[in-house]
Amino acid sequence: MQKHLEQPFAAYDPAHDPVRDSGPGTNRNYAPTYWIGTAGTTPDDDGPISADIDCDVVIVGSGYTGLSTAIHLARDHGLSSVVLEANRVAWGCSTRNGGQAQISSGRLKRSQWIERWGLDVARRLHAEVAEGFDLFRNLVREIDCDPQDGGHLYIAHKPSVMPVLEAESRLLNNSFGYRSRIVSRAEVQADFVNDAEAAGAMYEPDGMGIHAAKLAFGYQTLARRLGARVHPGSPVIGWESSGNVHRLRTPGGTVRARTVALATAGYTPPGLNILTRHRLMPVLSNSIVTRPLNAAEIEACGLKARFPLTDTRTLRHYYRFLPDGRLQIGSRSAITGRDASNPVHLERLIAGMTRKFPVLDGITLDYSWWGWVDVSHDMMPRIAQPDPAQPIFYAMGYGGNGVMYSAQAGRRMAQMIAGKGAGLDLPIFTSPLPHHGLLTPFRRIGQRVMYRWYQHKDERP
């Protein structure tokens, strides 16, 4: 296999917007994230496509989902694949997230699953997500990605939210047999984190922090070891299908394949394929990482928990104490790519951090970045073959909960590609991503209004 060759990269584009832009560019450099800054040397890849090639399965997107699909095609089904990436490997969501794995997928709670599909389906969906967490844990054991296992704390940011958490915890215990528990304000601040806002919390036994880029690069190394070819700098700039062959054109050559798997998530170009057009509403999330905290700051912040923490705001904050002594925190950001670098969004996130940890007011930030989250129109992911007549599959729409479930989603998509998906009968497997037609770009007007309402609702008593 071809070794990775150093080459000049196009500049990172901080204003990239998947709703407005025709594509993510070609061979662009990474966003300046903490993960990229501390991951070390990137592993070997197979270089950009440089000639026409044939393969059985072509995977578009080299993030967690695409690489997991390649791993499971080879490991479970003996199938090789070619992975195409427009820019650098894992350039999108997989190196811009918060590195937090929770026992969830999509944006809906278990109570909302029951409202939508009934208790039986909700229980089977819970079992699917739990199986996904087990798979994720097993993959992490193969990869040096600084895991911080131990659970997840869902922190009430004001007292009025506690009854909602208490009801959800009872539901998890009584209807799903999942041992969550309610934690008092005093216990949160004494045993987990001295979050000044915390009114209490719900503890879930499953949750893990990981180093986002080290995980992605570990997947890349494993996929290539199993026979997959990973080609960065190879955006799909044309797609033609005839008979049983798909021809995906890249700047360096055409890839001909019988099956196509799409794993482009929040960076899906609007013109990639009619089956993905207007199927997602990408939203921006900001993240910051402080300088290493000193002993007095760590004690004042009460940073005893070494696993993911999330608050109950609609525009939630997700945060954790990193293995090297820094604090990472993220939340929602701008509406458009053009506005992403507006300092007001960074200022709001810093204000959120200092509300929780007043001692950190004025602390130096070592990293600040943003990235697009793949939110589906009904807040749930899909791993599906949207048109049974075409051998095209996709897995996306995690709504910010893809760090963990993307591993299982890739496994499920590989299973479908191998013709062994007949038993996958949950709604996330049997229906396509909902379509909002030409309204998708215009939904940003409503998004702007709703963000203001969410901020008002989140901060009132």
Coordinates of C-alpha atoms in Angstrom, one line a residue:
M1 CA 0.0 0.0 0.0
Q2 CA 1.1 3.5 -0.7
K3 CA 2.6 5.4 2.2
H4 CA 1.4 8.8 3.4
L5 CA 3.5 11.5 1.7
E6 CA 3.9 15.0 3.2
Q7 CA 2.3 17.5 0.9
P8 CA 1.2 21.1 1.0
F9 CA -2.3 21.4 2.4
A10 CA -4.9 24.1 1.5
A11 CA -5.6 26.5 4.4
Y12 CA -8.3 25.7 7.0
D13 CA -11.5 27.6 6.1
P14 CA -13.1 28.8 9.4
A15 CA -16.2 30.0 7.5
H16 CA -17.0 26.8 5.7
D17 CA -20.8 26.2 5.7
P18 CA -22.2 22.9 4.5
V19 CA -25.7 24.4 3.8
R20 CA -24.3 27.2 1.6
D21 CA -21.1 25.9 0.1
S22 CA -20.9 23.5 -2.8
G23 CA -18.4 21.3 -1.1
P24 CA -15.8 21.1 1.8
G25 CA -12.9 21.9 -0.5
T26 CA -9.9 19.8 -1.4
N27 CA -7.0 18.7 0.8
R28 CA -7.8 21.4 3.4
N29 CA -5.9 21.4 6.7
Y30 CA -7.5 20.5 10.0
A31 CA -9.3 23.0 12.2
P32 CA -7.0 24.2 15.1
T33 CA -8.5 21.9 17.7
Y34 CA -6.9 20.7 20.9
W35 CA -7.2 17.1 19.5
I36 CA -5.1 17.9 16.5
G37 CA -2.7 20.0 18.5
T38 CA -1.9 17.1 20.9
A39 CA -2.4 13.9 18.8
G40 CA 1.2 13.7 17.6
T41 CA 2.2 12.5 14.2
T42 CA -0.7 11.6 11.9
P43 CA -0.6 7.9 10.7
D44 CA 0.1 6.8 7.2
D45 CA -2.7 6.9 4.6
D46 CA -2.9 5.9 0.9
G47 CA -2.6 9.4 -0.6
P48 CA -5.0 11.1 -2.9
I49 CA -6.6 9.0 -5.7
S50 CA -4.2 9.3 -8.7
A51 CA -5.8 6.9 -11.2
D52 CA -9.1 5.2 -12.1
I53 CA -9.7 2.3 -9.7
D54 CA -12.3 -0.4 -9.2
C55 CA -13.6 -1.7 -5.8
D56 CA -16.5 -3.5 -4.3
V57 CA -17.4 -0.8 -1.7
V58 CA -16.5 2.9 -1.8
I59 CA -17.0 4.8 1.5
V60 CA -17.4 8.6 1.3
G61 CA -16.2 10.2 4.5
S62 CA -13.2 9.2 6.7
G63 CA -14.5 10.0 10.1
Y64 CA -15.5 7.6 12.8
T65 CA -18.5 6.3 10.9
G66 CA -16.7 5.7 7.6
L67 CA -13.7 4.1 9.2
S68 CA -15.8 1.9 11.5
T69 CA -17.7 0.8 8.3
A70 CA -14.4 -0.1 6.7
I71 CA -13.2 -2.0 9.8
H72 CA -16.4 -4.0 10.1
L73 CA -16.7 -4.8 6.4
A74 CA -13.3 -6.4 6.6
R75 CA -13.4 -7.9 10.1
D76 CA -17.0 -9.2 10.1
H77 CA -17.7 -9.9 6.4
G78 CA -14.3 -10.2 4.6
L79 CA -15.0 -7.3 2.3
S80 CA -12.4 -4.7 1.4
S81 CA -13.2 -1.0 0.8
V82 CA -11.9 2.3 -0.5
V83 CA -12.5 5.3 1.8
L84 CA -12.6 8.8 0.1
E85 CA -12.0 11.9 2.1
A86 CA -12.1 15.4 0.6
N87 CA -9.6 16.9 2.9
R88 CA -7.4 15.3 5.6
V89 CA -8.4 12.1 7.3
A90 CA -11.2 12.6 9.9
W91 CA -11.2 16.3 9.0
G92 CA -14.8 17.0 10.0
C93 CA -16.9 16.1 13.0
S94 CA -14.4 13.4 14.2
T95 CA -11.7 15.9 15.1
R96 CA -13.9 18.8 16.2
N97 CA -16.2 17.2 18.8
G98 CA -15.9 17.2 22.6
G99 CA -14.6 13.6 22.9
Q100 CA -17.5 12.6 25.0
A101 CA -19.2 9.2 24.7
Q102 CA -22.6 8.7 26.3
I103 CA -25.2 5.9 26.1
S104 CA -27.3 7.8 23.6
S105 CA -27.8 8.5 19.9
G106 CA -29.7 11.4 18.5
R107 CA -31.2 14.2 20.5
L108 CA -34.3 12.5 22.0
K109 CA -34.6 11.1 25.6
R110 CA -36.0 7.6 26.4
S111 CA -39.4 9.2 27.3
Q112 CA -39.5 10.8 23.9
W113 CA -38.7 7.4 22.3
I114 CA -41.8 6.0 24.0
E115 CA -44.0 8.9 22.9
R116 CA -42.9 8.4 19.3
W117 CA -42.7 4.6 19.0
G118 CA -44.1 2.9 22.1
L119 CA -42.4 1.1 24.9
D120 CA -41.4 -2.1 23.1
V121 CA -39.6 -0.3 20.3
A122 CA -38.0 2.1 22.9
R123 CA -36.7 -0.9 24.9
R124 CA -35.2 -2.4 21.7
L125 CA -33.6 0.9 20.8
H126 CA -32.1 1.2 24.2
A127 CA -30.7 -2.3 23.8
E128 CA -29.2 -1.3 20.5
V129 CA -27.5 1.7 22.0
A130 CA -26.2 -0.3 25.0
E131 CA -24.8 -2.9 22.5
G132 CA -23.2 0.0 20.7
F133 CA -21.5 1.2 23.9
D134 CA -20.1 -2.3 24.5
L135 CA -18.7 -2.3 20.9
F136 CA -17.2 1.2 21.5
R137 CA -15.5 0.1 24.7
N138 CA -14.0 -2.9 23.0
L139 CA -12.7 -0.8 20.1
V140 CA -11.2 1.7 22.5
R141 CA -9.3 -1.1 24.2
E142 CA -7.4 -1.6 20.9
I143 CA -6.5 2.1 20.5
D144 CA -4.4 4.5 22.6
C145 CA -6.8 7.4 22.9
D146 CA -6.6 8.4 26.6
P147 CA -9.9 6.9 27.7
Q148 CA -11.6 8.3 30.8
D149 CA -14.3 5.8 31.7
G150 CA -16.6 5.9 34.6
G151 CA -20.1 7.2 33.6
H152 CA -21.8 10.4 32.6
L153 CA -23.3 13.1 34.9
Y154 CA -26.3 15.0 33.5
I155 CA -26.3 18.2 35.7
A156 CA -29.4 20.3 36.4
H157 CA -28.4 23.9 35.8
K158 CA -31.3 25.2 37.9
P159 CA -33.6 23.7 40.5
S160 CA -36.7 23.7 38.3
V161 CA -35.1 21.0 36.1
M162 CA -34.7 18.5 38.8
P163 CA -38.3 17.0 38.6
V164 CA -37.6 16.3 34.9
L165 CA -34.4 14.5 35.7
E166 CA -36.0 12.5 38.5
A167 CA -38.8 11.4 36.2
E168 CA -36.3 10.3 33.5
S169 CA -34.2 8.4 36.0
R170 CA -37.3 6.5 37.3
L171 CA -38.2 5.7 33.7
L172 CA -34.7 4.4 33.0
N173 CA -34.8 2.2 36.1
N174 CA -38.3 0.9 35.9
S175 CA -38.9 0.6 32.2
F176 CA -35.4 -0.1 30.8
G177 CA -33.7 -1.7 33.8
Y178 CA -30.9 0.8 33.5
R179 CA -29.3 1.8 36.9
S180 CA -29.3 5.6 36.7
R181 CA -29.6 7.5 40.0
I182 CA -30.3 11.0 41.2
V183 CA -27.5 12.9 42.8
S184 CA -28.1 15.8 45.2
R185 CA -26.5 19.2 44.8
A186 CA -24.3 18.6 47.8
E187 CA -23.2 15.2 46.4
V188 CA -22.5 16.7 42.9
Q189 CA -20.3 19.4 44.4
A190 CA -18.6 17.1 47.0
D191 CA -17.9 14.0 44.9
F192 CA -18.0 15.0 41.2
V193 CA -17.5 18.7 40.3
N194 CA -18.0 22.0 42.1
D195 CA -20.2 23.4 39.4
A196 CA -21.7 26.6 41.0
E197 CA -24.9 26.2 39.0
A198 CA -25.6 22.6 39.8
A199 CA -28.9 21.9 41.5
G200 CA -28.4 18.2 41.4
A201 CA -27.9 15.6 38.6
M202 CA -28.7 12.3 37.1
Y203 CA -25.8 9.8 37.0
E204 CA -25.6 7.2 34.2
P205 CA -23.1 4.4 34.7
D206 CA -22.0 4.5 31.0
G207 CA -19.9 7.4 29.8
M208 CA -16.4 7.8 28.6
G209 CA -14.1 10.6 27.5
I210 CA -11.6 10.0 24.8
H211 CA -9.0 11.9 22.8
A212 CA -11.0 12.6 19.6
A213 CA -8.2 12.6 17.1
K214 CA -6.3 9.7 18.6
L215 CA -9.5 7.7 18.4
A216 CA -10.0 8.6 14.7
F217 CA -6.3 7.9 13.8
G218 CA -6.6 4.6 15.7
Y219 CA -9.6 3.7 13.6
Q220 CA -7.6 4.7 10.5
T221 CA -4.6 2.5 11.4
L222 CA -6.9 -0.4 12.2
A223 CA -8.9 -0.1 8.9
R224 CA -5.8 0.0 6.8
R225 CA -4.3 -2.9 8.7
L226 CA -7.4 -4.9 7.7
G227 CA -7.0 -4.0 4.1
A228 CA -9.0 -0.8 3.6
R229 CA -7.5 2.0 1.5
V230 CA -7.9 5.5 2.8
H231 CA -7.5 8.3 0.3
P232 CA -7.5 11.9 1.6
G233 CA -7.5 14.9 -0.8
S234 CA -10.1 13.1 -2.9
P235 CA -13.5 14.8 -2.9
V236 CA -16.3 13.4 -4.9
I237 CA -16.8 16.1 -7.6
G238 CA -19.0 14.0 -9.9
W239 CA -21.2 10.9 -9.5
E240 CA -22.7 8.8 -12.3
S241 CA -24.5 5.5 -12.1
S242 CA -25.4 3.1 -14.8
G243 CA -26.3 -0.6 -14.5
N244 CA -24.8 -1.9 -11.3
V245 CA -21.8 0.5 -11.3
H246 CA -21.4 3.8 -9.6
R247 CA -18.6 6.1 -10.9
L248 CA -17.4 8.6 -8.3
R249 CA -15.1 11.1 -9.9
T250 CA -12.3 12.8 -7.9
P251 CA -9.7 15.3 -9.0
G252 CA -7.2 12.4 -9.5
G253 CA -9.3 9.7 -11.0
T254 CA -12.6 7.9 -10.9
V255 CA -13.6 5.2 -8.4
R256 CA -15.9 2.5 -9.8
A257 CA -17.9 0.5 -7.3
R258 CA -21.0 -1.6 -7.0
T259 CA -21.9 -0.2 -3.5
V260 CA -21.6 3.2 -2.0
A261 CA -21.6 4.0 1.7
L262 CA -22.1 7.7 2.7
A263 CA -20.6 8.8 6.0
T264 CA -20.2 12.5 5.6
A265 CA -22.4 13.6 8.5
G266 CA -22.5 17.4 9.2
Y267 CA -20.2 18.1 6.3
T268 CA -22.4 16.5 3.6
P269 CA -22.2 18.6 0.4
P270 CA -25.7 19.7 -0.8
G271 CA -25.0 18.2 -4.2
L272 CA -23.4 14.9 -3.2
N273 CA -26.5 12.8 -4.0
I274 CA -30.3 13.4 -4.2
L275 CA -30.7 10.8 -1.4
T276 CA -28.9 13.1 1.1
R277 CA -30.1 16.5 -0.2
H278 CA -31.9 18.5 2.5
R279 CA -31.9 15.5 4.9
L280 CA -29.8 17.2 7.7
M281 CA -29.9 20.6 9.4
P282 CA -26.2 21.1 10.4
V283 CA -25.7 23.3 13.5
L284 CA -22.4 24.8 14.8
S285 CA -20.9 23.9 18.2
N286 CA -18.1 25.8 19.8
S287 CA -15.4 24.3 22.1
I288 CA -12.6 25.8 24.2
V289 CA -9.7 24.3 26.2
T290 CA -8.0 26.2 28.9
R291 CA -4.3 26.2 29.8
P292 CA -3.4 23.5 32.4
L293 CA -5.1 24.3 35.8
N294 CA -2.9 24.7 38.9
A295 CA -3.6 22.7 42.0
A296 CA -5.6 25.5 43.7
E297 CA -7.8 25.9 40.6
I298 CA -8.5 22.2 40.4
E299 CA -9.4 22.1 44.1
A300 CA -11.7 25.2 43.8
C301 CA -13.4 23.6 40.7
G302 CA -13.8 20.3 42.6
L303 CA -12.8 18.4 39.5
K304 CA -13.0 14.9 40.9
A305 CA -15.0 13.4 38.0
R306 CA -12.8 12.1 35.1
F307 CA -15.7 11.5 32.7
P308 CA -18.2 13.5 30.6
L309 CA -20.4 16.1 32.2
T310 CA -23.4 17.8 30.5
D311 CA -25.9 20.4 31.8
T312 CA -29.6 20.5 31.1
R313 CA -29.8 23.6 29.0
T314 CA -31.5 23.2 25.6
L315 CA -28.3 24.7 24.2
R316 CA -26.4 22.5 26.5
H317 CA -22.8 22.8 27.8
Y318 CA -20.7 19.7 27.7
Y319 CA -17.4 19.7 29.6
R320 CA -14.8 17.6 31.4
F321 CA -11.4 17.6 33.1
L322 CA -8.8 16.4 30.6
P323 CA -6.0 14.0 31.4
D324 CA -3.4 16.7 31.1
G325 CA -5.1 19.0 33.6
R326 CA -7.0 21.3 31.3
L327 CA -10.7 22.0 31.3
Q328 CA -12.6 21.5 28.0
I329 CA -16.1 23.0 27.6
G330 CA -18.4 23.4 24.6
S331 CA -21.8 24.6 23.6
R332 CA -23.9 25.7 20.6
S333 CA -22.5 28.6 18.5
A334 CA -23.3 30.7 15.4
I335 CA -26.1 30.0 12.9
T336 CA -24.0 30.4 9.8
G337 CA -20.4 29.7 8.8
R338 CA -19.8 33.4 7.9
D339 CA -20.7 34.4 11.5
A340 CA -18.7 31.5 13.2
S341 CA -15.7 33.7 14.0
N342 CA -17.7 36.5 15.6
P343 CA -16.2 36.9 19.0
V344 CA -19.6 37.1 20.7
H345 CA -20.0 33.3 20.4
L346 CA -16.6 32.8 22.2
E347 CA -17.6 35.3 24.8
R348 CA -20.8 33.5 25.5
L349 CA -19.0 30.2 26.0
I350 CA -16.5 31.8 28.3
A351 CA -19.3 33.4 30.3
G352 CA -20.9 29.9 30.6
M353 CA -17.6 28.5 31.9
T354 CA -17.2 31.2 34.5
R355 CA -20.8 30.8 35.7
K356 CA -19.9 27.3 36.6
F357 CA -16.4 27.9 37.8
P358 CA -15.9 31.6 38.9
V359 CA -12.3 30.9 39.9
L360 CA -11.5 30.5 36.1
D361 CA -12.6 34.1 35.2
G362 CA -9.9 35.5 33.0
I363 CA -8.0 32.2 32.5
T364 CA -5.9 31.8 29.4
L365 CA -7.4 29.6 26.6
D366 CA -5.0 27.5 24.7
Y367 CA -7.5 26.2 22.1
S368 CA -10.8 27.5 20.6
W369 CA -12.6 26.0 17.6
W370 CA -16.0 25.2 16.1
G371 CA -17.5 22.5 14.0
W372 CA -20.8 21.3 12.4
V373 CA -23.1 18.8 14.1
D374 CA -25.3 16.6 11.9
V375 CA -28.8 17.1 13.3
S376 CA -31.6 15.3 11.5
H377 CA -35.0 16.9 11.1
D378 CA -36.6 14.5 13.6
M379 CA -33.6 14.5 16.0
M380 CA -32.7 10.8 15.4
P381 CA -30.0 9.2 13.3
R382 CA -30.5 6.8 10.4
I383 CA -28.4 3.9 9.3
A384 CA -30.3 2.9 6.2
Q385 CA -30.6 2.0 2.5
P386 CA -32.9 4.9 1.6
D387 CA -33.8 3.5 -1.8
P388 CA -34.0 -0.3 -2.0
A389 CA -33.4 -0.2 -5.7
Q390 CA -30.0 1.4 -5.3
P391 CA -27.0 -0.1 -3.5
I392 CA -26.4 3.2 -1.6
F393 CA -26.3 3.3 2.2
Y394 CA -25.8 6.1 4.7
A395 CA -25.3 6.5 8.4
M396 CA -25.6 10.0 9.9
G397 CA -27.8 12.3 11.9
Y398 CA -26.4 11.7 15.4
G399 CA -27.2 15.1 16.7
G400 CA -24.1 15.5 18.7
N401 CA -24.0 12.0 20.2
G402 CA -22.0 10.3 17.5
V403 CA -18.6 9.7 19.3
M404 CA -19.9 6.5 20.7
Y405 CA -22.8 5.4 18.4
S406 CA -20.8 6.0 15.2
A407 CA -18.9 2.8 15.9
Q408 CA -22.1 0.7 16.0
A409 CA -23.6 2.7 13.1
G410 CA -20.5 1.7 11.0
R411 CA -21.0 -1.9 12.1
R412 CA -24.7 -1.8 11.1
M413 CA -24.0 -0.2 7.8
A414 CA -21.4 -2.8 7.0
Q415 CA -23.9 -5.5 8.0
M416 CA -26.5 -4.0 5.5
I417 CA -23.9 -3.8 2.7
A418 CA -23.0 -7.4 3.2
G419 CA -26.7 -8.4 2.8
K420 CA -27.1 -9.4 6.4
G421 CA -29.4 -6.6 7.7
A422 CA -32.7 -8.4 7.4
G423 CA -33.1 -8.5 11.2
L424 CA -32.5 -4.8 11.7
D425 CA -36.1 -3.6 12.1
L426 CA -35.8 -0.6 14.3
P427 CA -37.1 2.7 12.9
I428 CA -33.5 4.1 12.6
F429 CA -32.7 1.3 10.2
T430 CA -36.0 1.0 8.2
S431 CA -36.8 4.6 7.3
P432 CA -34.7 7.3 5.5
L433 CA -33.7 10.6 7.0
P434 CA -36.8 12.9 6.9
H435 CA -36.8 15.4 4.1
H436 CA -37.6 19.1 4.5
G437 CA -37.2 20.0 0.9
L438 CA -36.1 23.4 -0.1
L439 CA -37.0 24.8 3.4
T440 CA -33.7 23.6 4.9
P441 CA -31.7 26.8 4.2
F442 CA -34.7 28.9 5.3
R443 CA -35.0 27.1 8.6
R444 CA -32.1 29.2 9.8
I445 CA -34.4 32.1 10.2
G446 CA -36.5 30.0 12.6
Q447 CA -33.3 28.7 14.2
R448 CA -32.2 32.2 15.0
V449 CA -35.5 32.9 16.7
M450 CA -35.5 29.6 18.6
Y451 CA -31.9 30.1 19.9
R452 CA -33.0 33.4 21.4
W453 CA -36.0 31.7 23.0
Y454 CA -33.9 28.7 24.3
Q455 CA -31.4 31.1 25.8
H456 CA -34.2 33.0 27.6
K457 CA -35.9 29.7 28.7
D458 CA -32.6 28.2 29.9
E459 CA -31.6 31.1 32.0
R460 CA -34.9 32.0 33.7
P461 CA -35.5 30.5 37.1

